[in-house]
Amino acid sequence: TVLWTVTDVNGNTATCNQTITITDTHLPTIICPDDINVNVDAGTCNATGVSLGTPTTSDNCGVATIVNNHPSTTYPVGTTTVVWTVTDVNGNSSTCNQVVTVTDNIAPSITCPTNITVNNTTGLCGAIVSPLGTPTTSDNCGVQSVTNNHIFSTYPLGTTTVIWTVTDVNGNTSTCNQTVTVVDAQNPTITCPSNISVYAAIGSCSAEVSTLGTPTTSDNCGVASVVNNHSSTSYPVGTTTVVWTVTDVNGNTATCN
């Protein structure tokens, strides 16, 4: 308030008031602390004790308050935008954003089902195995999927390694191995050629039999060899039992006489 006074030549006076109003239209300035990148705490799905730092502020008349919209020091996995606000003594305010990124760097855990050993399915050179069992899994943030690399229920002879993979909700993965062993427990089959009856050769007490015939054989995985126990083509008078043996590719055998 400016008080004006007028005085005449004889000393008389009068006054009036003039008001001058000054408004602070200057916003304060604020520079946020650097963005923060942290990992989750062990066994949890968040980070605790995160120190944000302090913004840099200034104002022509003076700073009254500096606050942010995230009073907690605990942050979840992902990105959180912290909004800082500075207010000057005349009520003007400005804001800036600070980003806190929490990364889940903890892989899930997985324990495979027990290894499996089975005999072949009859007639097959393999086995139908279903189900394989269920892995035991866990994760600090949550399991999203559990899969394995063997989409078929039929397994070949021998040992197949099934790789199980668990993926958590944040894309971390772990694997374990389960083996499925299929044993060929099925013997081959063999049907002998017809029995043979011949006369002794003239002047001899034996007979030459050059061709015994061929056994009929089969096997679920394949025949490796067919042999008999009589290497000579000469047979004495009387009855000789020829033992035919079929062996499959996995060492199983069968005989006929």
Coordinates of C-alpha atoms in Angstrom, one line a residue, residues 78-253:
G78 CA 8.3 -54.2 -13.3
T79 CA 8.4 -50.5 -13.8
T80 CA 7.1 -48.0 -11.3
T81 CA 6.9 -44.3 -12.2
V82 CA 7.6 -42.1 -9.1
V83 CA 6.2 -38.5 -9.5
W84 CA 8.2 -35.9 -7.6
T85 CA 6.5 -32.5 -6.8
V86 CA 8.1 -29.3 -5.6
T87 CA 6.0 -26.5 -4.3
D88 CA 7.3 -23.0 -3.7
V89 CA 6.3 -20.6 -0.8
N90 CA 3.7 -19.0 -3.1
G91 CA 2.0 -22.2 -4.1
N92 CA 3.5 -22.7 -7.5
S93 CA 4.5 -26.3 -8.3
S94 CA 6.5 -28.4 -10.8
T95 CA 6.9 -32.1 -11.2
C96 CA 9.4 -34.6 -12.7
N97 CA 9.3 -38.4 -13.1
Q98 CA 11.8 -41.0 -11.8
V99 CA 11.5 -44.6 -12.9
V100 CA 12.2 -47.6 -10.6
T101 CA 12.6 -50.9 -12.5
V102 CA 12.6 -54.1 -10.5
T103 CA 13.9 -57.2 -12.3
D104 CA 13.0 -60.8 -11.4
N105 CA 16.4 -62.5 -11.8
I106 CA 15.5 -65.6 -9.8
A107 CA 15.0 -68.7 -11.9
P108 CA 12.2 -71.1 -10.9
S109 CA 13.0 -74.5 -9.5
I110 CA 12.0 -77.9 -10.9
T111 CA 12.4 -81.5 -9.8
C112 CA 11.7 -84.1 -12.5
P113 CA 9.5 -87.1 -12.0
T114 CA 11.2 -90.4 -11.3
N115 CA 13.0 -92.1 -14.2
I116 CA 11.0 -94.8 -16.0
T117 CA 12.0 -98.3 -17.2
V118 CA 9.4 -100.3 -19.1
N119 CA 9.2 -103.3 -21.4
N120 CA 8.2 -102.8 -25.0
T121 CA 4.5 -102.8 -25.8
T122 CA 3.6 -106.1 -27.4
G123 CA 4.2 -106.0 -31.2
L124 CA 6.0 -102.7 -31.1
C125 CA 9.7 -101.9 -31.1
G126 CA 9.0 -99.3 -28.4
A127 CA 6.6 -98.6 -25.7
I128 CA 3.6 -96.4 -25.1
V129 CA 4.3 -94.5 -21.9
S130 CA 1.6 -92.3 -20.5
P131 CA 1.7 -90.4 -18.2
L132 CA 5.3 -89.5 -17.4
G133 CA 4.4 -88.0 -14.0
T134 CA 4.4 -84.4 -12.9
P135 CA 7.5 -82.3 -12.0
T136 CA 7.6 -80.4 -8.7
T137 CA 8.0 -76.7 -9.4
S138 CA 8.1 -73.4 -7.5
D139 CA 9.0 -69.7 -8.1
N140 CA 9.1 -66.5 -6.1
C141 CA 6.7 -64.7 -8.4
G142 CA 4.7 -67.6 -9.9
V143 CA 5.0 -70.5 -12.4
Q144 CA 3.5 -69.8 -15.8
S145 CA 4.1 -73.1 -17.7
V146 CA 5.6 -76.5 -17.4
T147 CA 6.4 -78.4 -20.7
N148 CA 8.6 -81.1 -22.0
N149 CA 10.3 -81.8 -25.3
H150 CA 8.6 -85.1 -26.1
I151 CA 5.1 -84.6 -27.4
F152 CA 4.5 -88.2 -28.3
S153 CA 3.5 -91.0 -25.9
T154 CA 5.5 -93.7 -27.9
Y155 CA 9.1 -94.1 -26.9
P156 CA 11.7 -96.1 -28.9
L157 CA 13.8 -98.9 -27.7
G158 CA 16.7 -97.7 -25.5
T159 CA 16.9 -94.6 -23.4
T160 CA 15.2 -91.3 -24.2
T161 CA 16.0 -88.2 -22.3
V162 CA 12.9 -86.1 -21.7
I163 CA 13.8 -82.4 -20.9
W164 CA 11.2 -80.7 -18.7
T165 CA 11.2 -76.8 -18.8
V166 CA 9.5 -74.6 -16.2
T167 CA 8.9 -70.9 -17.1
D168 CA 7.9 -68.3 -14.5
V169 CA 5.6 -65.3 -15.1
N170 CA 8.6 -63.1 -15.8
G171 CA 10.2 -65.4 -18.4
N172 CA 12.9 -67.0 -16.4
T173 CA 13.4 -70.8 -17.0
S174 CA 14.9 -73.9 -15.5
T175 CA 15.2 -77.5 -16.8
C176 CA 15.6 -81.0 -15.5
N177 CA 16.0 -84.4 -17.2
Q178 CA 13.9 -87.5 -16.9
T179 CA 14.9 -90.7 -18.7
V180 CA 12.5 -93.2 -20.2
T181 CA 14.2 -96.6 -20.9
V182 CA 12.4 -99.1 -23.0
V183 CA 13.6 -102.8 -22.9
D184 CA 12.8 -105.3 -25.7
A185 CA 11.4 -108.1 -23.6
Q186 CA 9.6 -109.8 -26.6
N187 CA 11.2 -113.0 -28.0
P188 CA 11.3 -113.5 -31.7
T189 CA 9.1 -116.3 -33.2
I190 CA 10.3 -119.2 -35.2
T191 CA 8.5 -122.1 -37.1
C192 CA 10.8 -124.9 -38.3
P193 CA 10.8 -126.4 -41.8
S194 CA 8.9 -129.7 -42.1
N195 CA 10.5 -132.8 -40.6
I196 CA 12.5 -134.8 -43.2
S197 CA 12.6 -138.6 -43.7
V198 CA 15.1 -140.1 -46.2
Y199 CA 16.7 -143.5 -46.9
A200 CA 20.4 -144.2 -46.2
A201 CA 22.5 -144.0 -49.3
I202 CA 23.4 -147.3 -51.0
G203 CA 26.3 -148.9 -49.2
S204 CA 26.2 -146.3 -46.4
C205 CA 24.8 -146.1 -42.9
S206 CA 23.9 -142.4 -43.4
A207 CA 22.3 -140.0 -45.8
E208 CA 23.3 -136.6 -47.3
V209 CA 20.6 -134.0 -46.8
S210 CA 21.8 -130.8 -48.4
T211 CA 18.7 -128.7 -47.9
L212 CA 16.8 -128.6 -44.6
G213 CA 14.5 -125.8 -45.7
T214 CA 14.1 -122.4 -44.1
P215 CA 12.4 -121.6 -40.8
T216 CA 9.7 -118.9 -40.8
T217 CA 10.7 -116.1 -38.3
S218 CA 9.5 -112.7 -37.1
D219 CA 10.3 -110.2 -34.5
N220 CA 8.9 -106.9 -33.3
C221 CA 12.3 -105.1 -33.7
G222 CA 14.0 -107.3 -36.3
V223 CA 15.7 -110.6 -36.8
A224 CA 19.5 -110.6 -36.5
S225 CA 20.3 -114.3 -37.3
V226 CA 18.9 -117.8 -37.9
V227 CA 21.2 -120.7 -37.3
N228 CA 21.0 -124.4 -36.5
N229 CA 23.2 -126.8 -34.5
H230 CA 24.0 -129.2 -37.3
S231 CA 26.8 -128.0 -39.5
S232 CA 27.2 -131.2 -41.5
T233 CA 25.0 -132.3 -44.4
S234 CA 25.5 -136.0 -43.5
Y235 CA 23.0 -137.6 -41.1
P236 CA 23.3 -141.0 -39.5
V237 CA 20.7 -143.7 -39.6
G238 CA 18.1 -142.9 -37.0
T239 CA 16.6 -139.6 -35.9
T240 CA 18.7 -136.5 -35.5
T241 CA 17.1 -133.5 -33.9
V242 CA 18.1 -130.2 -35.6
V243 CA 17.7 -127.2 -33.2
W244 CA 17.1 -124.0 -35.1
T245 CA 17.7 -120.7 -33.2
V246 CA 16.5 -117.3 -34.1
T247 CA 18.1 -114.2 -32.5
D248 CA 16.6 -110.8 -32.7
V249 CA 18.6 -107.5 -33.0
N250 CA 18.4 -107.1 -29.2
G251 CA 19.7 -110.5 -28.3
N252 CA 16.4 -112.3 -27.5
T253 CA 16.2 -115.8 -28.8

